[in-house]
Short mmCIF file of N, CA, C and O in Angstrom, two decimals:
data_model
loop_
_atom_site.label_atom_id
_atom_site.label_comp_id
_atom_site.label_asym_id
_atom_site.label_seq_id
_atom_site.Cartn_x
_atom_site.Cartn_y
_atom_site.Cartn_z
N UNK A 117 -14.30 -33.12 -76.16
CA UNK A 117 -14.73 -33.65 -77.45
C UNK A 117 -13.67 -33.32 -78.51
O UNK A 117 -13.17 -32.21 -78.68
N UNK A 118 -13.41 -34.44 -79.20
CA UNK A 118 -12.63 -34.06 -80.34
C UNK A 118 -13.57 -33.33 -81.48
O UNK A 118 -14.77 -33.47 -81.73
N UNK A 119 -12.26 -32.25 -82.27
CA UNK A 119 -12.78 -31.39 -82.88
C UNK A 119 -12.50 -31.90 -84.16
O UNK A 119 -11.36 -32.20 -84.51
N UNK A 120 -13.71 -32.04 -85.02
CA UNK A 120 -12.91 -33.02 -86.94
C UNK A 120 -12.50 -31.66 -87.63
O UNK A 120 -12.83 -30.53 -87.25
N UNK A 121 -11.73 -31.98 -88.68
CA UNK A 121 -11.31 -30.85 -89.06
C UNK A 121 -11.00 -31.87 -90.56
O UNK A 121 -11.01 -33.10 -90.58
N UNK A 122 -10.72 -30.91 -91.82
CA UNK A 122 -10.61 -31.69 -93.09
C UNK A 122 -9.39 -32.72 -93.09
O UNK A 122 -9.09 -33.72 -93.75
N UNK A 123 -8.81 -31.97 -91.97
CA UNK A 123 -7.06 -32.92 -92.11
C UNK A 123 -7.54 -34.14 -91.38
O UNK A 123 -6.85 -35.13 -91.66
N UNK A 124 -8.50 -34.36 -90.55
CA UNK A 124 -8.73 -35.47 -89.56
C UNK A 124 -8.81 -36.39 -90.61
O UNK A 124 -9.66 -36.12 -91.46
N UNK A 125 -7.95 -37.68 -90.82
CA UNK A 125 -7.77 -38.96 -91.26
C UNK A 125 -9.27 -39.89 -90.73
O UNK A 125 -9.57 -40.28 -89.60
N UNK A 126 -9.87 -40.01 -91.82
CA UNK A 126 -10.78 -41.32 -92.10
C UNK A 126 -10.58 -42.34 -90.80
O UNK A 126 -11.53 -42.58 -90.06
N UNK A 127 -9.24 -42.92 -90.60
CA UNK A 127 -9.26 -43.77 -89.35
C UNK A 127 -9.16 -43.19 -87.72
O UNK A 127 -9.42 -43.75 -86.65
N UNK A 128 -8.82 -42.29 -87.92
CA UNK A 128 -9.00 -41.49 -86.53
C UNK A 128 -10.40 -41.22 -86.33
O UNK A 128 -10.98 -41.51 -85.28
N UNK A 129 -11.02 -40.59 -87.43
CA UNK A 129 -12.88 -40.30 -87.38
C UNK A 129 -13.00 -41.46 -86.57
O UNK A 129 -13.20 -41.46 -85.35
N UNK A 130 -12.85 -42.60 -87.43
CA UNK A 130 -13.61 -44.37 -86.57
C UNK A 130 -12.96 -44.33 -85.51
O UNK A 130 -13.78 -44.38 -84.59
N UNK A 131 -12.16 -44.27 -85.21
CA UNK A 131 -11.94 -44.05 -83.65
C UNK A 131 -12.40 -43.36 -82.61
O UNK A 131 -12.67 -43.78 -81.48
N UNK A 132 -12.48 -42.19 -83.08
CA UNK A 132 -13.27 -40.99 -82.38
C UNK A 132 -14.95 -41.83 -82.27
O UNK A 132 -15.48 -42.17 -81.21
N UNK A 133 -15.21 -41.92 -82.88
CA UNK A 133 -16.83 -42.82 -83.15
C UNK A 133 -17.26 -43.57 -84.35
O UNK A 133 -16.93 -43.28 -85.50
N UNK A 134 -17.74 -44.17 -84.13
CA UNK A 134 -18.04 -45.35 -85.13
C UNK A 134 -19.56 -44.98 -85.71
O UNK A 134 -20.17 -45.55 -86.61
N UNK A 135 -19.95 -43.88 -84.93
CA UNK A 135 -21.73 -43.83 -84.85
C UNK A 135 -21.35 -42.41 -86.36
O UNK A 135 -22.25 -41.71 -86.83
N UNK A 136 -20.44 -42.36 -86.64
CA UNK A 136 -20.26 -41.48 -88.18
C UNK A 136 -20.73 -41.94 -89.49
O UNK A 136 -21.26 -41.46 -90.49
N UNK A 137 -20.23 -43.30 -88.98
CA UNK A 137 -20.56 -44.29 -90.32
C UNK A 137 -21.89 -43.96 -91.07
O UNK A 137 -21.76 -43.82 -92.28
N UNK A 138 -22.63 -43.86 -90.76
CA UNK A 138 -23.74 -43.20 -91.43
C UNK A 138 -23.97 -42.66 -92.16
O UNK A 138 -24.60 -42.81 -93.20
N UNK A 139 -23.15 -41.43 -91.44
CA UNK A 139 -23.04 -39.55 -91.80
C UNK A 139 -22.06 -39.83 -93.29
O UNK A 139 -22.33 -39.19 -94.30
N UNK A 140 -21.24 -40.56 -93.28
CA UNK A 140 -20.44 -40.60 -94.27
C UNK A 140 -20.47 -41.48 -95.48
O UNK A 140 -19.75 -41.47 -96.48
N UNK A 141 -21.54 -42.31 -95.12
CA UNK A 141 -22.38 -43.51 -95.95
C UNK A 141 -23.51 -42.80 -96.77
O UNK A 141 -23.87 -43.21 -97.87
N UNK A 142 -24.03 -41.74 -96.19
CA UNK A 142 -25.20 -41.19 -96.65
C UNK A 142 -24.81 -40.11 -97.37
O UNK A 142 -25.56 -39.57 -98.18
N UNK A 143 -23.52 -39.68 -97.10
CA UNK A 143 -22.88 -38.21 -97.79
C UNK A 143 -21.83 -39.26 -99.03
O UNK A 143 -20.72 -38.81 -99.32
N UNK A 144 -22.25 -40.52 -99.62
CA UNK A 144 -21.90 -41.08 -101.10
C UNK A 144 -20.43 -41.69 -100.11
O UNK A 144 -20.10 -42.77 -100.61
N UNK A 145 -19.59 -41.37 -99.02
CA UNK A 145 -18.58 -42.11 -99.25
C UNK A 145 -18.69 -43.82 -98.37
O UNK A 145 -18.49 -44.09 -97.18
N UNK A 146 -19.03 -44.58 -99.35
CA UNK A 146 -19.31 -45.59 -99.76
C UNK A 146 -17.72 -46.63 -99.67
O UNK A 146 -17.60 -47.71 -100.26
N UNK A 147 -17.01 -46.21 -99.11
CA UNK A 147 -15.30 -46.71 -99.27
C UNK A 147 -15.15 -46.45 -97.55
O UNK A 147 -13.99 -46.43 -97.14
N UNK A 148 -15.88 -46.33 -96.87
CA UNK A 148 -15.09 -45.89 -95.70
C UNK A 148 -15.09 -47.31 -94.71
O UNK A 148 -14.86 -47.16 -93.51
N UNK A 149 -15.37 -48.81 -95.30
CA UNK A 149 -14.53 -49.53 -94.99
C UNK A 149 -13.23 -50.05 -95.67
O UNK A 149 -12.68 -51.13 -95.48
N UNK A 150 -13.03 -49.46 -96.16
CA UNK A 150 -11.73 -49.72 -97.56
C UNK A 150 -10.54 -49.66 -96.81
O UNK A 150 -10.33 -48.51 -96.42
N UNK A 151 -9.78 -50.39 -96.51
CA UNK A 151 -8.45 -50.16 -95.72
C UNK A 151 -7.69 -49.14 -95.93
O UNK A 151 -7.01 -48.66 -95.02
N UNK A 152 -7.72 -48.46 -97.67
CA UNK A 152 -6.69 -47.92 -97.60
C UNK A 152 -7.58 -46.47 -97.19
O UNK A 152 -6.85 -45.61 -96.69
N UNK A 153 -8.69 -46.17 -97.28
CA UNK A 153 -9.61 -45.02 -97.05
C UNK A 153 -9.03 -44.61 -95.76
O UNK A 153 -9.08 -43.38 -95.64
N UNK A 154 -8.30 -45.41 -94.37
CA UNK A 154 -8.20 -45.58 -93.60
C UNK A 154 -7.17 -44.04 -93.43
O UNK A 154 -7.45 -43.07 -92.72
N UNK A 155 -6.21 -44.17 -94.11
CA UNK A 155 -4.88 -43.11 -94.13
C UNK A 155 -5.64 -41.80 -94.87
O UNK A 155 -4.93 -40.84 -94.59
N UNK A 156 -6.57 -41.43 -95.54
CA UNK A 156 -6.84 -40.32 -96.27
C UNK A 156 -7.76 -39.18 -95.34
O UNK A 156 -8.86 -39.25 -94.79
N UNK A 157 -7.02 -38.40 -95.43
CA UNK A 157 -8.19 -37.21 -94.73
C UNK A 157 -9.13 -37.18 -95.76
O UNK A 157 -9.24 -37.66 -96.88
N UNK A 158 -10.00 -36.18 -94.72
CA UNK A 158 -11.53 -36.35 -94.77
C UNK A 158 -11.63 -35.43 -95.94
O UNK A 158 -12.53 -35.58 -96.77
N UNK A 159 -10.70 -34.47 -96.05
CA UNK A 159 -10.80 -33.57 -97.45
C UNK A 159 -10.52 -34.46 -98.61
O UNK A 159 -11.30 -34.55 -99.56
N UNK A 160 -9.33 -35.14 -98.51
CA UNK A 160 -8.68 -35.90 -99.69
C UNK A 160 -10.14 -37.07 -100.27
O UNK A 160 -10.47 -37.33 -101.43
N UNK A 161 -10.74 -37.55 -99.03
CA UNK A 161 -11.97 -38.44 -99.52
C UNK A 161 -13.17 -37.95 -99.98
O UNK A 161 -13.85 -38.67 -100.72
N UNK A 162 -13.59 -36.72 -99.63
CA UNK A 162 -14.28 -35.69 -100.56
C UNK A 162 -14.03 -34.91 -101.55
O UNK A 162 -14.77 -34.14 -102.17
N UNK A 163 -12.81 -35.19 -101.69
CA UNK A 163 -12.41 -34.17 -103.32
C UNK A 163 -12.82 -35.66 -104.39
O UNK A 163 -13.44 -35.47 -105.43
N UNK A 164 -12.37 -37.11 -103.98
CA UNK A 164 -12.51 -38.62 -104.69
C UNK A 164 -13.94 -38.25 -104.90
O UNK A 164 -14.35 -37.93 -106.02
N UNK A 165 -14.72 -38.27 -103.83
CA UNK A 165 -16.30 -38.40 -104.14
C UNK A 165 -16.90 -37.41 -104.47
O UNK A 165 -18.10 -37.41 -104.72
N UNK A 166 -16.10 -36.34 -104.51
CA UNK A 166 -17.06 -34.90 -105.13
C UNK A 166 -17.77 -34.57 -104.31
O UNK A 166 -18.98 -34.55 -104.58
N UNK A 167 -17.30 -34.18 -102.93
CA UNK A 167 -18.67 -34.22 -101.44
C UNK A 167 -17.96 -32.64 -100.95
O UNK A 167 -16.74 -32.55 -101.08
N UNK A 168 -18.52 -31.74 -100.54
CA UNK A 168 -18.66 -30.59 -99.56
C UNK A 168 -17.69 -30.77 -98.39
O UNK A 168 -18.33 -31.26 -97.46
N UNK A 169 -16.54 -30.60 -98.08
CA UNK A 169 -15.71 -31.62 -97.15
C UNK A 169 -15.81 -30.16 -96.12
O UNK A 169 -15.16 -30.16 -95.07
N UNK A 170 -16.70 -28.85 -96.51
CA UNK A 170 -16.84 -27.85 -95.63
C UNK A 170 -18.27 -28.54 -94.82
O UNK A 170 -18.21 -28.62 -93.59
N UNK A 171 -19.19 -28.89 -95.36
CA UNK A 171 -20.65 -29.54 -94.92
C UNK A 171 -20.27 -30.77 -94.33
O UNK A 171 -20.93 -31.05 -93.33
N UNK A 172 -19.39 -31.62 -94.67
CA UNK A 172 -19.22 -33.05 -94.36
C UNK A 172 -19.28 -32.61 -92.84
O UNK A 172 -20.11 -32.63 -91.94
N UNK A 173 -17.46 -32.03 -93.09
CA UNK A 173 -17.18 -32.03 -91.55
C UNK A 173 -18.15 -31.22 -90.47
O UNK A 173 -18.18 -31.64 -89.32
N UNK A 174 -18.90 -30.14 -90.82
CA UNK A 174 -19.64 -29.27 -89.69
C UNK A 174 -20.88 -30.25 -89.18
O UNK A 174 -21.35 -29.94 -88.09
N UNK A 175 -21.55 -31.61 -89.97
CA UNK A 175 -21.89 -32.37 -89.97
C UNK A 175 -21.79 -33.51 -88.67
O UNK A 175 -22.45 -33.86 -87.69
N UNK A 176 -20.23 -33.89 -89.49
CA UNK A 176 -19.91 -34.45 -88.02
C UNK A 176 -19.72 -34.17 -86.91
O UNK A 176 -19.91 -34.83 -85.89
N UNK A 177 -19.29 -33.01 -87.08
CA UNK A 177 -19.46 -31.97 -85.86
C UNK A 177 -20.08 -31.80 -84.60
O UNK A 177 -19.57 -31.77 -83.48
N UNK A 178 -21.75 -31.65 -85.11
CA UNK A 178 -22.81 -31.64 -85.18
C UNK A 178 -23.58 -32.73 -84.16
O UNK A 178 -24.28 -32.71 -83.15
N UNK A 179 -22.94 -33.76 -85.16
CA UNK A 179 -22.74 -34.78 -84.79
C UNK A 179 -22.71 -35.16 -83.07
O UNK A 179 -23.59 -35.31 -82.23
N UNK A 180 -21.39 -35.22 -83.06
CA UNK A 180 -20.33 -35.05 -81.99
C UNK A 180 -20.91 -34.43 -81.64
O UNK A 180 -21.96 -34.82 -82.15
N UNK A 181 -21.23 -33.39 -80.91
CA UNK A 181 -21.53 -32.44 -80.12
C UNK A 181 -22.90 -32.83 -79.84
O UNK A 181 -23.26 -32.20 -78.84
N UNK A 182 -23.73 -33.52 -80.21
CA UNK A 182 -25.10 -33.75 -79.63
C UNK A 182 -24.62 -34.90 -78.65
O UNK A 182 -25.00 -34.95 -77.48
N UNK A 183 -23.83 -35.73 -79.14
CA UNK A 183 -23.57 -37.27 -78.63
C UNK A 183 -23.21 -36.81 -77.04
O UNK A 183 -23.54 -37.32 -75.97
N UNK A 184 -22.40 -35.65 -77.35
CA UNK A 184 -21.72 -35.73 -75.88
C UNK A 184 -22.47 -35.00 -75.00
O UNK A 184 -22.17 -34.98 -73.81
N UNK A 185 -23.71 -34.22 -75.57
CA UNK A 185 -24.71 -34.11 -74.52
C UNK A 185 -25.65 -34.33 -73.90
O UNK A 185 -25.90 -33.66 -72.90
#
């Protein structure tokens, strides 16, 4: 399983899984079909939206780690 981390880039997340979209829809970032959202880590897009990018990511995490079991 890939591990997210704040540096993990917005378009790598969608790669890794698409089933995030949610997690990151519901945590205000509202841009994460935005092309250029695509290149910004996951910190850089939570400092824009004012979001917990320590909660985001343990989140997705979380996430991830149920999926793959």
């Amino acid at each position: 399983m890939a591990q997210i981390t704040k540096e993990t880039l917005i378009g790598d997340l969608l790669e890794i899984s698409t089933g995030v979209i949610p997690i990151l829809m519901e945590a205000g970032m509202h841009c994460v079909g935005c092309p250029s959202s695509q290149a910004e880590s996951l910190e850089e897009a939570c400092m824009v939206h004012g979001i917990d990018s320590d909660d985001l990511v343990e989140k997705l995490n979380q996430f991830l780690s149920e999926k793959q079991a």
